[in-house]
Amino acid sequence: MSAVWAATSPESGLFHPVERHSEVQDLSDRFDELRTRGQGYIEVRSPNREFPVLLLAFREEHAVVHLMSDTERMSLLAGDGTVPSDTEVEVPIMDDLAAFTGDFVVDIDRAWSLLHDFTQTQTQTQTQTQTQMRTRT
């Protein structure tokens, strides 16, 4: 199975926005490299469609997962109780750290599992557990 993705560069620590079209194993290898470094940001989509795009931002063992359904809709995965709802966690979004409450923080292993499933099915099967974040115009 292949995917189109962009991710943080392990060398610079900065988001490299140029999309790569590769086998999912290459994406998995990049994730493992970033996880070893403690943080990263990944965007992934199907090679056949511009949307949906799944975004995974993580730092240490905490992650935040976004789903862009189209240019005007983005959803944020509900937290899994890993972090109390009144506690904030910072994760990299592209090149900046962004704070999210525990309401939207999940364990990194769960986040990777969701992203991996997304690359295999390339559908929005996980959206039942997602909460609408905001609509952009």
C-alpha atoms as a printed R data frame, in Angstrom:
    type eleno elety resid chain resno       x      y      z
1   ATOM     1    CA   MET     A     1   0.000  0.000  0.000
2   ATOM     2    CA   SER     A     2   1.257  3.476 -0.787
3   ATOM     3    CA   ALA     A     3   0.545  6.908  0.628
4   ATOM     4    CA   VAL     A     4   1.343 10.549 -0.018
5   ATOM     5    CA   TRP     A     5   2.898 12.232  2.989
6   ATOM     6    CA   ALA     A     6   4.978 15.101  4.324
7   ATOM     7    CA   ALA     A     7   6.715 15.183  7.683
8   ATOM     8    CA   THR     A     8   9.217 16.795  9.983
9   ATOM     9    CA   SER     A     9  12.778 16.350  8.756
10  ATOM    10    CA   PRO     A    10  14.789 14.289 11.251
11  ATOM    11    CA   GLU     A    11  17.927 16.204 10.274
12  ATOM    12    CA   SER     A    12  16.655 19.771 10.735
13  ATOM    13    CA   GLY     A    13  13.713 19.191 13.060
14  ATOM    14    CA   LEU     A    14  11.632 21.409 10.750
15  ATOM    15    CA   PHE     A    15   8.553 20.436  8.773
16  ATOM    16    CA   HIS     A    16   9.418 19.550  5.185
17  ATOM    17    CA   PRO     A    17   6.200 20.330  3.254
18  ATOM    18    CA   VAL     A    18   7.178 18.596  0.009
19  ATOM    19    CA   GLU     A    19   4.933 15.565 -0.334
20  ATOM    20    CA   ARG     A    20   6.456 12.149 -0.908
21  ATOM    21    CA   HIS     A    21   4.657  9.308 -2.662
22  ATOM    22    CA   SER     A    22   5.994  6.067 -1.220
23  ATOM    23    CA   GLU     A    23   5.139  2.778  0.370
24  ATOM    24    CA   VAL     A    24   3.673  3.011  3.855
25  ATOM    25    CA   GLN     A    25   6.841  1.342  5.180
26  ATOM    26    CA   ASP     A    26   8.809  4.505  4.312
27  ATOM    27    CA   LEU     A    27   6.315  6.561  6.303
28  ATOM    28    CA   SER     A    28   6.594  4.097  9.174
29  ATOM    29    CA   ASP     A    29  10.387  4.415  9.091
30  ATOM    30    CA   ARG     A    30  10.124  8.224  9.227
31  ATOM    31    CA   PHE     A    31   7.714  7.998 12.169
32  ATOM    32    CA   ASP     A    32  10.128  5.691 14.010
33  ATOM    33    CA   GLU     A    33  12.988  8.147 13.378
34  ATOM    34    CA   LEU     A    34  10.942 11.081 14.654
35  ATOM    35    CA   ARG     A    35   9.754  9.112 17.663
36  ATOM    36    CA   THR     A    36  13.388  8.390 18.545
37  ATOM    37    CA   ARG     A    37  13.978 12.159 18.447
38  ATOM    38    CA   GLY     A    38  10.978 12.767 20.712
39  ATOM    39    CA   GLN     A    39   8.635 14.757 18.482
40  ATOM    40    CA   GLY     A    40   7.309 15.236 14.990
41  ATOM    41    CA   TYR     A    41   4.505 16.239 12.660
42  ATOM    42    CA   ILE     A    42   3.125 14.138  9.786
43  ATOM    43    CA   GLU     A    43   0.472 14.769  7.117
44  ATOM    44    CA   VAL     A    44  -0.788 11.795  5.097
45  ATOM    45    CA   ARG     A    45  -3.372 11.238  2.372
46  ATOM    46    CA   SER     A    46  -4.330  8.803 -0.346
47  ATOM    47    CA   PRO     A    47  -2.337  8.947 -3.580
48  ATOM    48    CA   ASN     A    48  -5.660  9.130 -5.456
49  ATOM    49    CA   ARG     A    49  -7.350 11.999 -3.608
50  ATOM    50    CA   GLU     A    50  -6.476 15.373 -2.158
51  ATOM    51    CA   PHE     A    51  -8.760 14.744  0.846
52  ATOM    52    CA   PRO     A    52  -9.125 13.488  3.487
53  ATOM    53    CA   VAL     A    53  -5.764 14.315  5.054
54  ATOM    54    CA   LEU     A    54  -4.817 12.923  8.448
55  ATOM    55    CA   LEU     A    55  -2.426 15.022 10.560
56  ATOM    56    CA   LEU     A    56  -0.454 13.552 13.457
57  ATOM    57    CA   ALA     A    57   1.468 15.807 15.820
58  ATOM    58    CA   PHE     A    58   3.335 14.292 18.750
59  ATOM    59    CA   ARG     A    59   5.800 15.020 21.495
60  ATOM    60    CA   GLU     A    60   7.132 12.226 23.670
61  ATOM    61    CA   GLU     A    61   4.194  9.892 24.418
62  ATOM    62    CA   HIS     A    62   1.417 12.407 23.676
63  ATOM    63    CA   ALA     A    63  -0.232 13.000 20.305
64  ATOM    64    CA   VAL     A    64  -2.968 15.057 18.678
65  ATOM    65    CA   VAL     A    65  -4.740 13.831 15.536
66  ATOM    66    CA   HIS     A    66  -6.568 16.089 13.068
67  ATOM    67    CA   LEU     A    67  -8.629 15.058 10.063
68  ATOM    68    CA   MET     A    68  -9.081 17.502  7.196
69  ATOM    69    CA   SER     A    69 -12.182 16.338  5.330
70  ATOM    70    CA   ASP     A    70 -11.892 19.113  2.753
71  ATOM    71    CA   THR     A    71 -10.607 22.678  2.530
72  ATOM    72    CA   GLU     A    72 -13.324 23.923  4.891
73  ATOM    73    CA   ARG     A    73 -13.622 21.195  7.532
74  ATOM    74    CA   MET     A    74 -11.176 19.971 10.128
75  ATOM    75    CA   SER     A    75 -11.916 17.618 12.999
76  ATOM    76    CA   LEU     A    76  -9.891 16.891 16.091
77  ATOM    77    CA   LEU     A    77  -9.807 13.411 17.597
78  ATOM    78    CA   ALA     A    78 -11.253 13.272 21.107
79  ATOM    79    CA   GLY     A    79  -8.737 12.505 23.832
80  ATOM    80    CA   ASP     A    80  -8.444  9.034 25.313
81  ATOM    81    CA   GLY     A    81  -7.912 10.055 28.943
82  ATOM    82    CA   THR     A    82  -4.129  9.820 28.672
83  ATOM    83    CA   VAL     A    83  -3.934 13.392 29.972
84  ATOM    84    CA   PRO     A    84  -6.492 15.043 32.308
85  ATOM    85    CA   SER     A    85  -8.831 17.389 30.429
86  ATOM    86    CA   ASP     A    86  -7.619 20.445 32.362
87  ATOM    87    CA   THR     A    87  -3.936 19.785 31.538
88  ATOM    88    CA   GLU     A    88  -2.268 21.225 28.433
89  ATOM    89    CA   VAL     A    89   0.235 19.398 26.258
90  ATOM    90    CA   GLU     A    90   2.360 21.041 23.559
91  ATOM    91    CA   VAL     A    91   2.948 19.283 20.242
92  ATOM    92    CA   PRO     A    92   4.562 20.558 17.041
93  ATOM    93    CA   ILE     A    93   2.186 21.737 14.325
94  ATOM    94    CA   MET     A    94   4.453 22.192 11.335
95  ATOM    95    CA   ASP     A    95   7.276 24.220 12.923
96  ATOM    96    CA   ASP     A    96   5.548 25.732 15.955
97  ATOM    97    CA   LEU     A    97   4.475 24.240 19.257
98  ATOM    98    CA   ALA     A    98   0.730 24.348 19.881
99  ATOM    99    CA   ALA     A    99  -1.011 23.634 23.181
100 ATOM   100    CA   PHE     A   100  -3.987 21.268 23.427
101 ATOM   101    CA   THR     A   101  -5.939 20.263 26.489
102 ATOM   102    CA   GLY     A   102  -6.223 16.640 27.494
103 ATOM   103    CA   ASP     A   103  -9.642 16.659 25.807
104 ATOM   104    CA   PHE     A   104  -7.737 16.176 22.529
105 ATOM   105    CA   VAL     A   105  -4.598 14.279 23.556
106 ATOM   106    CA   VAL     A   106  -4.155 10.569 22.845
107 ATOM   107    CA   ASP     A   107  -1.393  8.070 23.502
108 ATOM   108    CA   ILE     A   108   1.221  8.030 20.729
109 ATOM   109    CA   ASP     A   109   0.737  4.319 20.059
110 ATOM   110    CA   ARG     A   110  -3.003  4.813 19.544
111 ATOM   111    CA   ALA     A   111  -2.346  7.799 17.265
112 ATOM   112    CA   TRP     A   112   0.100  5.798 15.140
113 ATOM   113    CA   SER     A   113  -2.366  2.908 14.963
114 ATOM   114    CA   LEU     A   114  -5.060  5.276 13.674
115 ATOM   115    CA   LEU     A   115  -2.704  6.772 11.107
116 ATOM   116    CA   HIS     A   116  -1.554  3.330  9.973
117 ATOM   117    CA   ASP     A   117  -5.177  2.124  9.668
118 ATOM   118    CA   PHE     A   118  -5.954  5.271  7.670
119 ATOM   119    CA   THR     A   119  -3.183  4.454  5.197
120 ATOM   120    CA   GLN     A   120  -4.506  0.917  4.810
121 ATOM   121    CA   THR     A   121  -8.170  1.738  4.342
122 ATOM   122    CA   GLN     A   122  -7.740  5.317  3.054
123 ATOM   123    CA   THR     A   123 -11.227  6.108  4.281
124 ATOM   124    CA   GLN     A   124 -12.685  8.090  7.120
125 ATOM   125    CA   THR     A   125 -13.697  5.087  9.227
126 ATOM   126    CA   GLN     A   126 -12.355  6.692 12.400
127 ATOM   127    CA   THR     A   127 -14.464  9.848 12.143
128 ATOM   128    CA   GLN     A   128 -17.143  8.488 14.490
129 ATOM   129    CA   THR     A   129 -14.715  9.162 17.354
130 ATOM   130    CA   GLN     A   130 -13.801 12.644 16.165
131 ATOM   131    CA   THR     A   131 -15.102 15.961 17.409
132 ATOM   132    CA   GLN     A   132 -15.635 18.898 15.029
133 ATOM   133    CA   MET     A   133 -12.875 21.395 15.725
134 ATOM   134    CA   ARG     A   134 -13.730 24.373 13.563
135 ATOM   135    CA   THR     A   135 -14.766 25.277 10.077
136 ATOM   136    CA   ARG     A   136 -12.434 27.410  8.001
137 ATOM   137    CA   THR     A   137 -13.740 29.700  5.296
